[in-house]
Amino acid sequence: QLPLVESGGGLVQPGGSLRLSCAASGFTLDNYAIRWFRQAPGKEREGVSCITSSGVSIYDADSVKGRFTISRDNAKNTVFLQMNSLKPEDTAVYYCARQNRCGSRAIVGSWGQGTQVTVSS
C-alpha cells in the first residue's frame, strides 16, 4: 500500500490559516485512525492530532487545542487538519499516518513526503 499523501502546506503570516489534506490512493481509510504529526527543524517528530475511525478527535499538544481542528471525510477518503491562528512555532513539515488506533505508538505503513508549513511575516 502506498503511503498517504499530504498537501495544503505553504507560507502564511502569523495569525493566518491553512487546511492540510491527507489522502489515500488504492485503499480505504475508513477503518483506521489517522494522526497528524509534525517535525520542526532540529526537533523530533511529534504528534499533533488524531481522529479515530468513528470520528472522535484527540489533540496531542495543548499548544494546538482551540486552534487546530481535525476532521475526516470518508466519502472522499481524506482527512483534514484545519489550522487557524497560526504561530511561527507551528512551522514544520506536517505528516499524516495511519494507526490502528489513536492510542497506538506505531504507524501502519510508511511515511509520506509531508507538506511544509511555514509561518512567518
Tab-separated table of N, CA and C in Angstrom:
chain	number	residue	atom	x	y	z
A	1	GLN	N	0.840	-1.183	0.000
A	1	GLN	CA	0.000	0.000	0.000
A	1	GLN	C	0.883	1.244	0.000
A	2	LEU	N	0.499	2.190	-0.815
A	2	LEU	CA	1.260	3.416	-0.890
A	2	LEU	C	1.066	4.243	0.367
A	3	PRO	N	2.039	5.092	0.694
A	3	PRO	CA	1.853	5.974	1.850
A	3	PRO	C	0.772	7.006	1.563
A	4	LEU	N	0.312	7.622	2.620
A	4	LEU	CA	-0.662	8.691	2.475
A	4	LEU	C	0.011	9.901	1.845
A	5	VAL	N	-0.773	10.744	1.211
A	5	VAL	CA	-0.239	11.921	0.541
A	5	VAL	C	-0.762	13.171	1.223
A	6	GLU	N	0.167	13.973	1.715
A	6	GLU	CA	-0.180	15.218	2.387
A	6	GLU	C	-0.109	16.383	1.401
A	7	SER	N	-0.982	17.345	1.580
A	7	SER	CA	-0.970	18.544	0.746
A	7	SER	C	-1.588	19.694	1.516
A	8	GLY	N	-1.427	20.894	0.969
A	8	GLY	CA	-2.068	22.063	1.546
A	8	GLY	C	-1.159	22.987	2.324
A	9	GLY	N	0.097	22.611	2.464
A	9	GLY	CA	1.022	23.472	3.177
A	9	GLY	C	1.385	24.716	2.376
A	10	GLY	N	2.146	25.584	3.009
A	10	GLY	CA	2.569	26.799	2.329
A	10	GLY	C	3.129	27.804	3.304
A	11	LEU	N	3.330	28.998	2.801
A	11	LEU	CA	3.820	30.105	3.604
A	11	LEU	C	2.637	30.969	4.008
A	12	VAL	N	2.522	31.250	5.279
A	12	VAL	CA	1.404	32.042	5.776
A	12	VAL	C	1.916	32.972	6.871
A	13	GLN	N	1.284	34.117	6.999
A	13	GLN	CA	1.670	35.069	8.033
A	13	GLN	C	1.123	34.628	9.385
A	14	PRO	N	1.755	35.032	10.446
A	14	PRO	CA	1.212	34.738	11.783
A	14	PRO	C	-0.240	35.188	11.883
A	15	GLY	N	-1.055	34.341	12.465
A	15	GLY	CA	-2.485	34.622	12.567
A	15	GLY	C	-3.295	34.069	11.414
A	16	GLY	N	-2.612	33.604	10.390
A	16	GLY	CA	-3.301	33.083	9.219
A	16	GLY	C	-3.772	31.643	9.402
A	17	SER	N	-4.346	31.104	8.332
A	17	SER	CA	-4.924	29.766	8.369
A	17	SER	C	-4.453	28.944	7.174
A	18	LEU	N	-4.437	27.650	7.384
A	18	LEU	CA	-4.202	26.692	6.317
A	18	LEU	C	-5.043	25.463	6.601
A	19	ARG	N	-5.406	24.764	5.535
A	19	ARG	CA	-6.077	23.475	5.701
A	19	ARG	C	-5.252	22.417	4.991
A	20	LEU	N	-4.766	21.490	5.768
A	20	LEU	CA	-3.997	20.388	5.221
A	20	LEU	C	-4.906	19.220	4.886
A	21	SER	N	-4.538	18.498	3.840
A	21	SER	CA	-5.292	17.316	3.438
A	21	SER	C	-4.380	16.098	3.473
A	22	CYS	N	-4.984	14.976	3.778
A	22	CYS	CA	-4.273	13.701	3.847
A	22	CYS	C	-5.117	12.699	3.072
A	23	ALA	N	-4.608	12.262	1.948
A	23	ALA	CA	-5.408	11.414	1.069
A	23	ALA	C	-4.742	10.063	0.848
A	24	ALA	N	-5.574	9.082	0.611
A	24	ALA	CA	-5.098	7.731	0.331
A	24	ALA	C	-5.490	7.343	-1.084
A	25	SER	N	-4.655	6.540	-1.679
A	25	SER	CA	-4.936	6.055	-3.028
A	25	SER	C	-4.848	4.543	-3.053
A	26	GLY	N	-5.922	3.934	-3.506
A	26	GLY	CA	-5.893	2.486	-3.663
A	26	GLY	C	-6.352	1.692	-2.463
A	27	PHE	N	-6.637	2.368	-1.367
A	27	PHE	CA	-7.160	1.676	-0.194
A	27	PHE	C	-7.984	2.667	0.614
A	28	THR	N	-8.849	2.150	1.442
A	28	THR	CA	-9.743	2.998	2.208
A	28	THR	C	-9.171	3.304	3.600
A	29	LEU	N	-9.446	4.511	4.041
A	29	LEU	CA	-9.016	4.927	5.373
A	29	LEU	C	-10.066	4.671	6.438
A	30	ASP	N	-11.234	4.172	6.019
A	30	ASP	CA	-12.384	4.083	6.921
A	30	ASP	C	-12.073	3.406	8.256
A	31	ASN	N	-11.304	2.352	8.215
A	31	ASN	CA	-11.118	1.536	9.421
A	31	ASN	C	-9.884	1.926	10.227
A	32	TYR	N	-9.257	3.030	9.856
A	32	TYR	CA	-8.038	3.440	10.532
A	32	TYR	C	-8.237	4.738	11.301
A	33	ALA	N	-7.490	4.837	12.390
A	33	ALA	CA	-7.275	6.149	12.981
A	33	ALA	C	-6.211	6.840	12.135
A	34	ILE	N	-6.306	8.141	12.011
A	34	ILE	CA	-5.334	8.919	11.261
A	34	ILE	C	-4.765	9.990	12.189
A	35	ARG	N	-3.455	10.017	12.240
A	35	ARG	CA	-2.804	11.022	13.101
A	35	ARG	C	-1.965	11.953	12.249
A	36	TRP	N	-2.027	13.230	12.565
A	36	TRP	CA	-1.118	14.230	12.002
A	36	TRP	C	0.080	14.367	12.953
A	37	PHE	N	1.245	14.419	12.343
A	37	PHE	CA	2.489	14.652	13.050
A	37	PHE	C	3.145	15.894	12.440
A	38	ARG	N	4.127	16.422	13.128
A	38	ARG	CA	4.927	17.492	12.548
A	38	ARG	C	6.357	17.373	13.046
A	39	GLN	N	7.246	17.864	12.208
A	39	GLN	CA	8.658	17.865	12.576
A	39	GLN	C	9.255	19.213	12.219
A	40	ALA	N	9.645	19.939	13.244
A	40	ALA	CA	10.279	21.232	13.059
A	40	ALA	C	11.782	21.027	12.875
A	41	PRO	N	12.459	21.982	12.263
A	41	PRO	CA	13.900	21.853	12.052
A	41	PRO	C	14.638	21.602	13.364
A	42	GLY	N	15.456	20.569	13.368
A	42	GLY	CA	16.251	20.264	14.542
A	42	GLY	C	15.515	19.604	15.673
A	43	LYS	N	14.252	19.262	15.440
A	43	LYS	CA	13.452	18.641	16.506
A	43	LYS	C	12.936	17.284	16.064
A	44	GLU	N	12.528	16.500	17.034
A	44	GLU	CA	11.953	15.206	16.717
A	44	GLU	C	10.509	15.367	16.221
A	45	ARG	N	10.084	14.372	15.472
A	45	ARG	CA	8.696	14.378	15.013
A	45	ARG	C	7.769	14.209	16.213
A	46	GLU	N	6.680	14.967	16.226
A	46	GLU	CA	5.738	14.905	17.336
A	46	GLU	C	4.318	14.774	16.813
A	47	GLY	N	3.486	14.150	17.616
A	47	GLY	CA	2.089	14.038	17.264
A	47	GLY	C	1.376	15.360	17.444
A	48	VAL	N	0.432	15.621	16.572
A	48	VAL	CA	-0.347	16.860	16.642
A	48	VAL	C	-1.798	16.560	17.009
A	49	SER	N	-2.398	15.673	16.244
A	49	SER	CA	-3.810	15.382	16.458
A	49	SER	C	-4.139	14.054	15.814
A	50	CYS	N	-5.118	13.369	16.370
A	50	CYS	CA	-5.537	12.072	15.842
A	50	CYS	C	-7.052	12.033	15.771
A	51	ILE	N	-7.569	11.340	14.779
A	51	ILE	CA	-9.013	11.134	14.668
A	51	ILE	C	-9.269	9.641	14.537
A	52	THR	N	-10.187	9.141	15.350
A	52	THR	CA	-10.484	7.720	15.323
A	52	THR	C	-11.291	7.364	14.078
A	53	SER	N	-11.448	6.084	13.853
A	53	SER	CA	-12.226	5.642	12.701
A	53	SER	C	-13.678	6.094	12.808
A	54	SER	N	-14.132	6.336	14.016
A	54	SER	CA	-15.514	6.770	14.220
A	54	SER	C	-15.644	8.287	14.295
A	55	GLY	N	-14.511	8.988	14.151
A	55	GLY	CA	-14.582	10.447	14.079
A	55	GLY	C	-14.316	11.198	15.372
A	56	VAL	N	-13.853	10.522	16.394
A	56	VAL	CA	-13.510	11.200	17.640
A	56	VAL	C	-12.130	11.834	17.506
A	57	SER	N	-12.037	13.103	17.902
A	57	SER	CA	-10.789	13.856	17.731
A	57	SER	C	-9.988	13.897	19.027
A	58	ILE	N	-8.682	13.785	18.867
A	58	ILE	CA	-7.764	13.877	20.002
A	58	ILE	C	-6.661	14.846	19.619
A	59	TYR	N	-6.309	15.738	20.525
A	59	TYR	CA	-5.246	16.698	20.253
A	59	TYR	C	-4.082	16.407	21.196
A	60	ASP	N	-2.922	16.199	20.594
A	60	ASP	CA	-1.769	15.739	21.354
A	60	ASP	C	-1.107	16.851	22.157
A	61	ALA	N	-1.174	18.050	21.673
A	61	ALA	CA	-0.453	19.139	22.308
A	61	ALA	C	-1.412	20.242	22.727
A	62	ASP	N	-1.220	20.736	23.928
A	62	ASP	CA	-2.054	21.840	24.398
A	62	ASP	C	-1.910	23.058	23.493
A	63	SER	N	-0.740	23.188	22.870
A	63	SER	CA	-0.478	24.375	22.062
A	63	SER	C	-1.367	24.475	20.831
A	64	VAL	N	-1.970	23.363	20.406
A	64	VAL	CA	-2.816	23.418	19.211
A	64	VAL	C	-4.305	23.374	19.541
A	65	LYS	N	-4.615	23.060	20.776
A	65	LYS	CA	-6.034	22.981	21.153
A	65	LYS	C	-6.700	24.337	20.982
A	66	GLY	N	-7.852	24.326	20.379
A	66	GLY	CA	-8.577	25.561	20.128
A	66	GLY	C	-8.170	26.259	18.853
A	67	ARG	N	-7.061	25.840	18.260
A	67	ARG	CA	-6.600	26.449	17.015
A	67	ARG	C	-6.683	25.477	15.840
A	68	PHE	N	-6.413	24.209	16.092
A	68	PHE	CA	-6.422	23.191	15.043
A	68	PHE	C	-7.666	22.323	15.183
A	69	THR	N	-8.196	21.910	14.048
A	69	THR	CA	-9.338	21.002	14.034
A	69	THR	C	-9.081	19.891	13.041
A	70	ILE	N	-9.173	18.674	13.515
A	70	ILE	CA	-9.009	17.512	12.633
A	70	ILE	C	-10.386	16.995	12.257
A	71	SER	N	-10.524	16.553	11.022
A	71	SER	CA	-11.796	16.009	10.566
A	71	SER	C	-11.519	14.983	9.482
A	72	ARG	N	-12.528	14.221	9.171
A	72	ARG	CA	-12.361	13.230	8.109
A	72	ARG	C	-13.617	13.180	7.257
A	73	ASP	N	-13.404	12.900	5.989
A	73	ASP	CA	-14.490	12.732	5.034
A	73	ASP	C	-14.272	11.370	4.387
A	74	ASN	N	-14.945	10.378	4.916
A	74	ASN	CA	-14.709	9.014	4.421
A	74	ASN	C	-15.156	8.862	2.975
A	75	ALA	N	-16.126	9.630	2.556
A	75	ALA	CA	-16.576	9.551	1.164
A	75	ALA	C	-15.464	9.992	0.211
A	76	LYS	N	-14.640	10.930	0.687
A	76	LYS	CA	-13.522	11.416	-0.120
A	76	LYS	C	-12.213	10.710	0.242
A	77	ASN	N	-12.310	9.814	1.234
A	77	ASN	CA	-11.115	9.067	1.651
A	77	ASN	C	-9.990	10.021	2.056
A	78	THR	N	-10.362	11.068	2.772
A	78	THR	CA	-9.436	12.152	3.093
A	78	THR	C	-9.630	12.602	4.537
A	79	VAL	N	-8.516	12.954	5.159
A	79	VAL	CA	-8.539	13.551	6.490
A	79	VAL	C	-7.956	14.952	6.382
A	80	PHE	N	-8.534	15.877	7.117
A	80	PHE	CA	-8.127	17.273	7.051
A	80	PHE	C	-7.582	17.746	8.404
A	81	LEU	N	-6.735	18.749	8.329
A	81	LEU	CA	-6.302	19.454	9.525
A	81	LEU	C	-6.455	20.949	9.248
A	82	GLN	N	-7.469	21.534	9.843
A	82	GLN	CA	-7.687	22.972	9.724
A	82	GLN	C	-6.858	23.657	10.795
A	83	MET	N	-5.985	24.542	10.363
A	83	MET	CA	-5.088	25.222	11.286
A	83	MET	C	-5.371	26.713	11.236
A	84	ASN	N	-5.823	27.256	12.337
A	84	ASN	CA	-6.122	28.681	12.449
A	84	ASN	C	-5.177	29.343	13.438
A	85	SER	N	-5.142	30.654	13.388
A	85	SER	CA	-4.306	31.429	14.312
A	85	SER	C	-2.882	30.878	14.363
A	86	LEU	N	-2.331	30.665	13.205
A	86	LEU	CA	-1.010	30.040	13.131
A	86	LEU	C	0.067	30.930	13.747
A	87	LYS	N	1.040	30.262	14.346
A	87	LYS	CA	2.144	30.930	15.015
A	87	LYS	C	3.465	30.484	14.383
A	88	PRO	N	4.499	31.281	14.513
A	88	PRO	CA	5.795	30.857	13.958
A	88	PRO	C	6.248	29.496	14.475
A	89	GLU	N	5.903	29.174	15.703
A	89	GLU	CA	6.314	27.879	16.254
A	89	GLU	C	5.555	26.696	15.655
A	90	ASP	N	4.551	26.968	14.822
A	90	ASP	CA	3.872	25.896	14.086
A	90	ASP	C	4.635	25.510	12.821
A	91	THR	N	5.675	26.257	12.507
A	91	THR	CA	6.470	25.951	11.321
A	91	THR	C	7.086	24.570	11.429
A	92	ALA	N	6.822	23.744	10.438
A	92	ALA	CA	7.287	22.351	10.458
A	92	ALA	C	6.861	21.671	9.165
A	93	VAL	N	7.384	20.497	8.956
A	93	VAL	CA	6.848	19.608	7.932
A	93	VAL	C	5.771	18.766	8.605
A	94	TYR	N	4.604	18.754	8.022
A	94	TYR	CA	3.469	18.033	8.588
A	94	TYR	C	3.255	16.728	7.821
A	95	TYR	N	3.089	15.671	8.569
A	95	TYR	CA	2.866	14.346	8.012
A	95	TYR	C	1.572	13.768	8.569
A	96	CYS	N	0.948	12.896	7.785
A	96	CYS	CA	-0.165	12.128	8.320
A	96	CYS	C	0.184	10.649	8.193
A	97	ALA	N	-0.427	9.847	9.025
A	97	ALA	CA	-0.147	8.420	9.008
A	97	ALA	C	-1.335	7.654	9.563
A	98	ARG	N	-1.458	6.430	9.117
A	98	ARG	CA	-2.486	5.542	9.643
A	98	ARG	C	-2.021	4.917	10.952
A	99	GLN	N	-2.969	4.704	11.812
A	99	GLN	CA	-2.727	3.949	13.024
A	99	GLN	C	-3.908	3.014	13.246
A	100	ASN	N	-3.647	1.908	13.900
A	100	ASN	CA	-4.757	1.001	14.195
A	100	ASN	C	-5.716	1.642	15.203
A	101	ARG	N	-5.177	2.449	16.068
A	101	ARG	CA	-5.999	3.220	16.990
A	101	ARG	C	-5.201	4.430	17.446
A	102	CYS	N	-5.869	5.438	17.940
A	102	CYS	CA	-5.169	6.658	18.332
A	102	CYS	C	-4.223	6.437	19.504
A	103	GLY	N	-4.463	5.424	20.296
A	103	GLY	CA	-3.581	5.153	21.414
A	103	GLY	C	-2.316	4.412	21.028
A	104	SER	N	-2.216	4.011	19.788
A	104	SER	CA	-1.047	3.261	19.350
A	104	SER	C	0.155	4.169	19.150
A	105	ARG	N	1.328	3.647	19.419
A	105	ARG	CA	2.554	4.402	19.179
A	105	ARG	C	3.067	4.178	17.758
A	106	ALA	N	2.643	3.091	17.160
A	106	ALA	CA	3.162	2.735	15.844
A	106	ALA	C	2.249	3.252	14.746
A	107	ILE	N	2.835	3.422	13.578
A	107	ILE	CA	2.016	3.752	12.423
A	107	ILE	C	1.919	2.524	11.528
A	108	VAL	N	0.925	2.522	10.670
A	108	VAL	CA	0.745	1.450	9.697
A	108	VAL	C	1.274	1.952	8.363
A	109	GLY	N	2.160	1.211	7.783
A	109	GLY	CA	2.729	1.627	6.510
A	109	GLY	C	3.914	2.550	6.698
A	110	SER	N	4.233	3.286	5.661
A	110	SER	CA	5.426	4.129	5.683
A	110	SER	C	5.068	5.614	5.700
A	111	TRP	N	6.050	6.429	5.999
A	111	TRP	CA	5.854	7.864	6.000
A	111	TRP	C	5.788	8.392	4.575
A	112	GLY	N	4.929	9.394	4.386
A	112	GLY	CA	4.904	10.095	3.121
A	112	GLY	C	5.928	11.209	3.105
A	113	GLN	N	5.833	12.071	2.126
A	113	GLN	CA	6.816	13.156	1.986
A	113	GLN	C	6.492	14.351	2.857
A	114	GLY	N	5.288	14.434	3.330
A	114	GLY	CA	4.896	15.551	4.180
A	114	GLY	C	4.608	16.799	3.374
A	115	THR	N	4.123	17.809	4.083
A	115	THR	CA	3.862	19.099	3.454
A	115	THR	C	4.417	20.191	4.372
A	116	GLN	N	5.142	21.117	3.784
A	116	GLN	CA	5.828	22.144	4.562
A	116	GLN	C	4.863	23.268	4.935
A	117	VAL	N	4.845	23.601	6.194
A	117	VAL	CA	4.097	24.756	6.688
A	117	VAL	C	5.104	25.745	7.269
A	118	THR	N	5.085	26.950	6.745
A	118	THR	CA	5.981	27.987	7.233
A	118	THR	C	5.142	29.186	7.649
A	119	VAL	N	5.289	29.573	8.899
A	119	VAL	CA	4.557	30.711	9.438
A	119	VAL	C	5.565	31.825	9.704
A	120	SER	N	5.475	32.856	8.910
A	120	SER	CA	6.469	33.926	9.001
A	120	SER	C	5.906	35.204	8.405
A	121	SER	N	6.329	36.321	8.969
A	121	SER	CA	5.933	37.608	8.406
A	121	SER	C	6.984	38.112	7.423
